[in-house]
Amino acid sequence: MKPLLLLCALFISISGYSQMIQKTVNFESNKYEISEADKDAIQAIFDTIFVLHIQLEGHTDDVGSPEANLQLSKNRVDAVADYLQSIGIPEAQISLNYLGENDPIATNLTEVGKEQNRRVDIIIEYETDAPIVGVDIDPETPL
């Protein structure tokens, strides 16, 4: 239970509350161009929320060398970061993490699994006026 309380305490902002959402952008094999559909979906998200922080995590399937996949994940993250900056998100609010083939969410033994692994996860912390539902934080309890 303590890790949950610590996690929630870190997300409370000075002017209100914050919550997290995640958007995944998938890519073609060995590519790092963002589709127009994904650009539209990203724009729609950022048109409706006040962003506090964004974590970008780049991933690949296991086709190619680990070094090439690490570079490809960097290219994918950089493409998403560049797009976010082009729509007005300050660079200081964006953290970058390049994981290559090291953190798959699906098997790399099938094409469907490989497609799921070729992605950038966009983890967005945003401000809201609503408290985090279902979490009671007692200010007297040490974390």
Coordinates of N, CA, C and O in Angstrom, one line a residue:
M1 N 0.8 -1.2 0.0 CA 0.0 0.0 0.0 C 0.9 1.3 0.0 O 0.5 2.2 -0.6
K2 N 2.0 1.2 0.7 CA 2.8 2.4 0.7 C 3.3 2.9 -0.7 O 3.2 4.1 -0.9
P3 N 3.7 2.0 -1.6 CA 4.1 2.5 -2.9 C 3.0 3.2 -3.6 O 3.2 4.2 -4.3
L4 N 1.7 2.8 -3.5 CA 0.6 3.5 -4.1 C 0.5 4.9 -3.5 O 0.3 5.9 -4.2
L5 N 0.6 5.0 -2.2 CA 0.5 6.4 -1.6 C 1.6 7.3 -2.1 O 1.4 8.4 -2.4
L6 N 2.8 6.7 -2.1 CA 3.9 7.5 -2.6 C 3.7 8.0 -4.0 O 3.9 9.1 -4.4
L7 N 3.3 7.1 -4.9 CA 3.0 7.4 -6.3 C 2.0 8.5 -6.4 O 2.1 9.4 -7.1
C8 N 0.9 8.4 -5.6 CA -0.2 9.4 -5.7 C 0.3 10.7 -5.1 O -0.1 11.8 -5.7
A9 N 1.1 10.7 -4.1 CA 1.6 11.9 -3.5 C 2.4 12.7 -4.5 O 2.4 13.9 -4.6
L10 N 3.2 12.0 -5.3 CA 4.1 12.7 -6.3 C 3.3 13.3 -7.4 O 3.7 14.3 -8.0
F11 N 2.0 12.9 -7.6 CA 1.3 13.4 -8.8 C 0.4 14.6 -8.4 O -0.2 15.2 -9.2
I12 N 0.4 15.0 -7.1 CA -0.4 16.1 -6.7 C 0.3 17.4 -7.1 O 1.5 17.6 -6.7
S13 N -0.4 18.3 -7.8 CA 0.2 19.6 -8.2 C -0.2 20.7 -7.2 O -1.2 20.6 -6.5
I14 N 0.5 21.8 -7.3 CA 0.3 22.9 -6.4 C -1.1 23.5 -6.6 O -1.8 23.9 -5.7
S15 N -1.5 23.6 -7.9 CA -2.7 24.4 -8.2 C -3.9 23.5 -8.3 O -5.0 24.0 -8.6
G16 N -3.8 22.2 -8.0 CA -5.0 21.3 -8.1 C -4.5 19.9 -8.0 O -3.7 19.5 -7.2
Y17 N -5.1 19.1 -8.9 CA -4.8 17.7 -8.9 C -4.2 17.3 -10.3 O -4.4 18.1 -11.3
S18 N -3.6 16.2 -10.4 CA -3.2 15.7 -11.7 C -3.5 14.3 -11.9 O -3.7 13.5 -10.9
Q19 N -3.7 13.9 -13.1 CA -4.0 12.5 -13.5 C -3.1 12.1 -14.7 O -2.5 13.0 -15.3
M20 N -3.0 10.8 -14.9 CA -2.2 10.3 -16.0 C -3.1 9.7 -17.1 O -4.1 9.0 -16.7
I21 N -2.7 9.8 -18.3 CA -3.3 9.1 -19.4 C -2.1 8.6 -20.3 O -1.0 9.2 -20.3
Q22 N -2.4 7.6 -21.1 CA -1.4 7.1 -22.0 C -2.0 6.9 -23.4 O -3.1 6.5 -23.6
K23 N -1.2 7.4 -24.4 CA -1.5 7.2 -25.8 C -0.3 6.5 -26.5 O 0.8 6.7 -26.2
T24 N -0.6 5.5 -27.3 CA 0.4 4.7 -28.0 C 0.4 5.1 -29.5 O -0.7 5.1 -30.1
V25 N 1.6 5.3 -30.0 CA 1.7 5.6 -31.4 C 2.5 4.4 -32.0 O 3.6 4.1 -31.5
N26 N 1.9 3.7 -33.0 CA 2.5 2.5 -33.6 C 3.2 2.9 -34.9 O 2.8 3.9 -35.5
F27 N 4.2 2.1 -35.3 CA 5.0 2.4 -36.5 C 5.1 1.2 -37.4 O 5.0 0.1 -36.9
E28 N 5.4 1.5 -38.6 CA 5.7 0.4 -39.6 C 7.1 -0.1 -39.3 O 7.9 0.6 -38.6
S29 N 7.4 -1.3 -39.7 CA 8.7 -1.9 -39.5 C 9.8 -1.0 -40.0 O 9.8 -0.5 -41.1
N30 N 10.8 -0.8 -39.2 CA 12.0 0.0 -39.5 C 11.7 1.4 -39.9 O 12.5 2.1 -40.6
K31 N 10.6 2.0 -39.5 CA 10.2 3.4 -39.8 C 10.0 4.2 -38.5 O 9.8 3.6 -37.5
Y32 N 10.0 5.5 -38.7 CA 9.7 6.4 -37.6 C 8.9 7.6 -37.9 O 8.8 8.6 -37.2
E33 N 8.1 7.5 -39.0 CA 7.2 8.6 -39.4 C 5.9 8.4 -38.7 O 5.3 7.3 -38.6
I34 N 5.3 9.5 -38.2 CA 4.1 9.4 -37.5 C 2.9 9.6 -38.5 O 3.0 10.5 -39.4
S35 N 1.9 8.7 -38.4 CA 0.8 8.8 -39.4 C 0.0 10.0 -39.1 O 0.0 10.6 -38.0
E36 N -0.7 10.5 -40.1 CA -1.6 11.6 -40.0 C -2.7 11.3 -39.0 O -3.1 12.2 -38.2
A37 N -3.2 10.1 -39.0 CA -4.2 9.7 -38.0 C -3.7 9.8 -36.6 O -4.4 10.3 -35.7
D38 N -2.5 9.4 -36.3 CA -1.9 9.5 -35.0 C -1.7 11.0 -34.6 O -1.9 11.4 -33.5
K39 N -1.2 11.8 -35.6 CA -1.0 13.2 -35.4 C -2.4 13.9 -35.0 O -2.4 14.7 -34.0
D40 N -3.4 13.5 -35.7 CA -4.8 14.1 -35.3 C -5.2 13.6 -33.9 O -5.8 14.4 -33.2
A41 N -4.9 12.4 -33.6 CA -5.3 11.9 -32.2 C -4.5 12.6 -31.1 O -5.1 12.9 -30.1
I42 N -3.2 12.8 -31.4 CA -2.4 13.5 -30.4 C -2.9 14.9 -30.3 O -3.0 15.4 -29.1
Q43 N -3.1 15.6 -31.4 CA -3.6 17.0 -31.3 C -4.9 17.1 -30.5 O -5.1 18.0 -29.7
A44 N -5.8 16.1 -30.7 CA -7.1 16.1 -30.0 C -6.9 16.0 -28.5 O -7.6 16.7 -27.8
I45 N -6.0 15.2 -28.1 CA -5.7 15.1 -26.7 C -5.2 16.4 -26.1 O -5.7 16.9 -25.1
F46 N -4.2 17.0 -26.8 CA -3.6 18.1 -26.2 C -4.4 19.4 -26.4 O -4.2 20.4 -25.7
D47 N -5.5 19.3 -27.2 CA -6.4 20.5 -27.3 C -7.3 20.5 -26.1 O -7.9 21.6 -25.8
T48 N -7.4 19.4 -25.3 CA -8.4 19.4 -24.3 C -7.8 19.3 -22.8 O -8.6 19.3 -21.9
I49 N -6.5 19.3 -22.7 CA -5.9 19.1 -21.4 C -4.8 20.2 -21.2 O -4.2 20.7 -22.1
F50 N -4.5 20.4 -19.9 CA -3.4 21.3 -19.5 C -2.3 20.3 -19.1 O -2.3 19.7 -18.1
V51 N -1.2 20.3 -19.9 CA -0.1 19.3 -19.7 C 0.8 19.8 -18.6 O 1.3 20.9 -18.6
L52 N 1.2 18.9 -17.7 CA 2.2 19.1 -16.7 C 3.5 18.5 -17.1 O 4.6 19.1 -17.0
H53 N 3.5 17.3 -17.6 CA 4.7 16.6 -18.0 C 4.3 15.4 -19.0 O 3.3 14.8 -18.9
I54 N 5.3 15.1 -19.9 CA 5.1 14.0 -20.8 C 6.3 13.2 -20.8 O 7.4 13.7 -20.9
Q55 N 6.1 11.9 -20.7 CA 7.2 10.9 -20.8 C 7.0 10.1 -22.1 O 5.9 9.6 -22.3
L56 N 8.0 10.1 -22.9 CA 8.0 9.4 -24.2 C 8.9 8.1 -24.0 O 10.0 8.3 -23.6
E57 N 8.3 7.0 -24.4 CA 9.1 5.7 -24.3 C 9.1 5.0 -25.6 O 8.0 4.6 -26.1
G58 N 10.3 4.9 -26.3 CA 10.4 4.3 -27.6 C 10.7 2.9 -27.6 O 11.6 2.5 -26.8
H59 N 10.0 2.1 -28.4 CA 10.2 0.6 -28.5 C 10.3 0.2 -29.9 O 9.9 0.8 -30.8
T60 N 10.9 -1.0 -30.0 CA 10.9 -1.7 -31.4 C 10.6 -3.2 -31.2 O 10.5 -3.7 -30.1
D61 N 10.4 -3.9 -32.3 CA 10.4 -5.3 -32.3 C 11.8 -5.8 -32.2 O 12.7 -5.0 -32.0
D62 N 12.0 -7.1 -32.3 CA 13.4 -7.6 -32.2 C 14.1 -7.9 -33.5 O 15.1 -8.6 -33.6
V63 N 13.5 -7.4 -34.6 CA 14.2 -7.5 -36.0 C 15.3 -6.6 -36.0 O 15.2 -5.4 -35.8
G64 N 16.5 -7.1 -36.4 CA 17.7 -6.2 -36.4 C 18.6 -6.4 -35.2 O 18.2 -7.0 -34.2
S65 N 19.7 -5.7 -35.2 CA 20.6 -5.8 -34.0 C 20.1 -4.9 -32.9 O 19.3 -4.0 -33.1
P66 N 20.5 -5.2 -31.7 CA 20.1 -4.4 -30.5 C 20.5 -2.9 -30.7 O 19.7 -2.0 -30.3
E67 N 21.7 -2.7 -31.3 CA 22.1 -1.3 -31.5 C 21.3 -0.6 -32.5 O 20.9 0.6 -32.2
A68 N 20.9 -1.3 -33.6 CA 20.0 -0.6 -34.6 C 18.7 -0.4 -34.0 O 18.1 0.7 -34.3
N69 N 18.2 -1.3 -33.2 CA 16.8 -1.1 -32.6 C 16.8 0.0 -31.5 O 15.9 0.8 -31.4
L70 N 17.9 0.2 -30.8 CA 18.0 1.3 -29.9 C 18.0 2.6 -30.6 O 17.3 3.6 -30.2
Q71 N 18.7 2.7 -31.7 CA 18.7 3.9 -32.6 C 17.3 4.2 -33.2 O 16.9 5.3 -33.2
L72 N 16.7 3.1 -33.6 CA 15.3 3.2 -34.2 C 14.4 3.7 -33.1 O 13.5 4.6 -33.4
S73 N 14.5 3.2 -31.9 CA 13.6 3.7 -30.8 C 13.9 5.2 -30.5 O 12.9 6.0 -30.3
K74 N 15.1 5.6 -30.6 CA 15.5 7.0 -30.4 C 14.9 7.8 -31.5 O 14.3 8.9 -31.3
N75 N 15.0 7.4 -32.8 CA 14.4 8.1 -33.9 C 12.9 8.3 -33.7 O 12.3 9.3 -34.1
R76 N 12.2 7.2 -33.3 CA 10.8 7.3 -33.1 C 10.4 8.3 -32.0 O 9.5 9.1 -32.1
V77 N 11.1 8.2 -30.8 CA 10.8 9.1 -29.8 C 11.1 10.6 -30.2 O 10.3 11.5 -29.9
D78 N 12.2 10.8 -30.9 CA 12.5 12.1 -31.4 C 11.5 12.6 -32.3 O 11.1 13.8 -32.3
A79 N 10.9 11.8 -33.2 CA 9.9 12.2 -34.1 C 8.6 12.6 -33.4 O 8.0 13.7 -33.7
V80 N 8.2 11.9 -32.3 CA 7.1 12.3 -31.5 C 7.4 13.5 -30.7 O 6.5 14.4 -30.7
A81 N 8.5 13.6 -30.2 CA 8.9 14.9 -29.4 C 8.9 16.1 -30.3 O 8.4 17.2 -29.9
D82 N 9.4 16.0 -31.5 CA 9.4 17.1 -32.5 C 8.0 17.5 -32.8 O 7.7 18.7 -32.9
Y83 N 7.1 16.5 -33.0 CA 5.7 16.8 -33.3 C 5.1 17.5 -32.1 O 4.4 18.5 -32.3
L84 N 5.3 17.0 -30.9 CA 4.7 17.7 -29.7 C 5.2 19.1 -29.6 O 4.4 20.0 -29.3
Q85 N 6.4 19.4 -29.9 CA 7.0 20.7 -29.8 C 6.3 21.6 -30.9 O 6.1 22.8 -30.7
S86 N 6.1 21.0 -32.1 CA 5.5 21.7 -33.2 C 4.1 22.2 -32.9 O 3.6 23.1 -33.5
I87 N 3.4 21.5 -32.0 CA 2.0 21.9 -31.6 C 2.0 22.6 -30.3 O 0.9 22.9 -29.7
G88 N 3.2 23.1 -29.8 CA 3.2 24.0 -28.7 C 3.6 23.4 -27.3 O 3.6 24.2 -26.4
I89 N 4.0 22.2 -27.3 CA 4.4 21.6 -26.0 C 5.9 22.0 -25.8 O 6.7 21.7 -26.6
P90 N 6.2 22.7 -24.7 CA 7.6 23.1 -24.4 C 8.5 21.9 -24.2 O 8.1 20.9 -23.6
E91 N 9.7 21.9 -24.8 CA 10.7 20.9 -24.7 C 11.0 20.5 -23.2 O 11.2 19.3 -22.9
A92 N 10.9 21.5 -22.3 CA 11.2 21.2 -20.9 C 10.2 20.3 -20.2 O 10.4 19.7 -19.2
Q93 N 9.0 20.2 -20.8 CA 7.9 19.3 -20.3 C 8.0 17.9 -20.8 O 7.2 17.1 -20.5
I94 N 9.0 17.6 -21.7 CA 9.0 16.3 -22.3 C 10.3 15.5 -21.9 O 11.4 16.0 -22.0
S95 N 10.1 14.3 -21.3 CA 11.2 13.4 -21.0 C 11.3 12.3 -22.0 O 10.2 11.8 -22.5
L96 N 12.5 11.9 -22.4 CA 12.7 10.9 -23.4 C 13.3 9.6 -22.9 O 14.3 9.7 -22.1
N97 N 12.8 8.5 -23.3 CA 13.4 7.2 -22.9 C 13.4 6.3 -24.1 O 12.4 6.0 -24.7
Y98 N 14.6 5.8 -24.4 CA 14.8 4.9 -25.6 C 15.1 3.5 -25.1 O 16.1 3.2 -24.4
L99 N 14.2 2.6 -25.4 CA 14.3 1.2 -24.9 C 14.6 0.2 -25.9 O 14.9 -1.0 -25.6
G100 N 14.6 0.5 -27.2 CA 14.9 -0.5 -28.2 C 13.9 -1.7 -28.1 O 12.7 -1.5 -27.9
E101 N 14.5 -2.9 -28.2 CA 13.7 -4.1 -28.1 C 13.6 -4.7 -26.7 O 13.0 -5.8 -26.5
N102 N 14.0 -3.9 -25.7 CA 14.1 -4.5 -24.4 C 12.8 -4.6 -23.5 O 12.8 -5.2 -22.5
D103 N 11.8 -4.0 -24.0 CA 10.5 -4.0 -23.1 C 9.3 -4.2 -24.0 O 8.4 -3.4 -24.1
P104 N 9.2 -5.4 -24.6 CA 8.1 -5.8 -25.4 C 6.8 -5.9 -24.6 O 6.9 -6.3 -23.5
I105 N 5.7 -5.6 -25.3 CA 4.4 -5.8 -24.6 C 3.7 -7.0 -25.2 O 2.7 -7.4 -24.7
A106 N 4.3 -7.6 -26.3 CA 3.7 -8.8 -26.9 C 4.9 -9.6 -27.4 O 6.1 -9.2 -27.4
T107 N 4.6 -10.8 -27.9 CA 5.6 -11.7 -28.4 C 6.2 -11.2 -29.7 O 5.4 -10.5 -30.5
N108 N 7.4 -11.4 -29.9 CA 8.0 -11.1 -31.2 C 8.0 -12.3 -32.1 O 8.7 -12.2 -33.2
L109 N 7.3 -13.3 -31.8 CA 7.2 -14.5 -32.6 C 6.2 -14.4 -33.7 O 6.1 -15.3 -34.5
T110 N 5.3 -13.4 -33.6 CA 4.2 -13.3 -34.6 C 4.3 -11.9 -35.1 O 4.8 -10.9 -34.5
E111 N 3.7 -11.7 -36.3 CA 3.6 -10.4 -36.9 C 2.8 -9.4 -36.1 O 3.1 -8.2 -35.9
V112 N 1.7 -9.9 -35.5 CA 0.8 -9.1 -34.7 C 1.6 -8.6 -33.5 O 1.5 -7.4 -33.1
G113 N 2.3 -9.5 -32.9 CA 3.1 -9.1 -31.7 C 4.2 -8.1 -32.0 O 4.4 -7.1 -31.3
K114 N 4.8 -8.3 -33.2 CA 5.8 -7.3 -33.6 C 5.2 -5.9 -33.8 O 5.8 -4.9 -33.5
E115 N 4.1 -5.9 -34.5 CA 3.4 -4.6 -34.7 C 3.1 -3.9 -33.4 O 3.2 -2.7 -33.3
Q116 N 2.7 -4.6 -32.4 CA 2.4 -4.0 -31.1 C 3.6 -3.5 -30.4 O 3.6 -2.5 -29.7
N117 N 4.8 -4.1 -30.7 CA 6.0 -3.7 -30.0 C 6.7 -2.5 -30.7 O 7.5 -1.8 -30.1
R118 N 6.3 -2.2 -31.9 CA 6.8 -1.0 -32.6 C 6.0 0.2 -32.3 O 5.0 0.5 -32.9
R119 N 6.5 0.9 -31.2 CA 5.6 1.9 -30.7 C 6.4 3.0 -29.9 O 7.5 2.7 -29.5
V120 N 5.7 4.1 -29.7 CA 6.1 5.1 -28.7 C 5.0 5.2 -27.7 O 3.8 5.5 -28.2
D121 N 5.2 5.0 -26.5 CA 4.2 5.3 -25.5 C 4.3 6.7 -25.0 O 5.4 7.2 -24.7
I122 N 3.2 7.4 -25.1 CA 3.2 8.8 -24.6 C 2.4 8.8 -23.3 O 1.2 8.6 -23.3
I123 N 3.1 9.0 -22.2 CA 2.5 9.0 -20.9 C 2.4 10.5 -20.4 O 3.4 11.2 -20.3
I124 N 1.1 10.9 -20.3 CA 0.8 12.4 -20.1 C 0.3 12.6 -18.7 O -0.7 12.0 -18.3
E125 N 1.0 13.5 -17.9 CA 0.5 13.9 -16.7 C -0.2 15.3 -16.9 O 0.4 16.2 -17.5
Y126 N -1.4 15.4 -16.5 CA -2.2 16.6 -16.8 C -2.9 17.1 -15.6 O -3.2 16.3 -14.7
E127 N -3.2 18.4 -15.6 CA -3.9 19.0 -14.5 C -5.4 18.9 -14.6 O -5.9 18.9 -15.7
T128 N -6.0 18.6 -13.5 CA -7.5 18.5 -13.4 C -7.9 19.1 -12.1 O -7.2 19.2 -11.2
D129 N -9.2 19.5 -12.0 CA -9.8 20.0 -10.8 C -10.3 18.9 -9.9 O -10.7 19.1 -8.8
A130 N -10.4 17.7 -10.5 CA -11.0 16.6 -9.8 C -9.9 15.8 -9.0 O -8.8 15.6 -9.5
P131 N -10.2 15.4 -7.8 CA -9.2 14.6 -7.0 C -9.1 13.2 -7.6 O -9.9 12.8 -8.4
I132 N -8.0 12.5 -7.3 CA -7.8 11.2 -7.7 C -8.8 10.3 -7.0 O -8.8 10.2 -5.8
V133 N -9.6 9.6 -7.7 CA -10.7 8.9 -7.2 C -10.2 7.6 -6.5 O -9.4 6.9 -7.0
G134 N -10.8 7.3 -5.3 CA -10.5 6.1 -4.6 C -9.2 6.1 -3.9 O -8.8 5.0 -3.3
V135 N -8.5 7.2 -3.7 CA -7.2 7.2 -3.0 C -7.4 8.3 -1.9 O -7.6 9.4 -2.1
D136 N -7.2 7.8 -0.7 CA -7.2 8.7 0.5 C -5.8 9.0 0.9 O -5.0 8.0 1.2
I137 N -5.4 10.2 1.0 CA -4.0 10.5 1.4 C -4.1 11.3 2.7 O -4.7 12.4 2.8
D138 N -3.6 10.7 3.7 CA -3.6 11.3 5.1 C -2.3 12.1 5.2 O -1.2 11.5 5.2
P139 N -2.4 13.4 5.3 CA -1.2 14.2 5.4 C -0.3 13.9 6.6 O 0.9 14.2 6.7
E140 N -0.9 13.3 7.6 CA -0.2 13.0 8.9 C 0.6 11.6 8.8 O 1.4 11.3 9.6
T141 N 0.3 10.8 7.7 CA 0.9 9.5 7.6 C 2.2 9.7 6.8 O 2.2 10.3 5.7
P142 N 3.4 9.3 7.4 CA 4.6 9.5 6.6 C 4.6 8.5 5.4 O 4.1 7.4 5.5
L143 N 5.2 9.0 4.4 CA 5.4 8.2 3.1 C 6.7 7.5 3.2 O 7.1 6.7 2.6

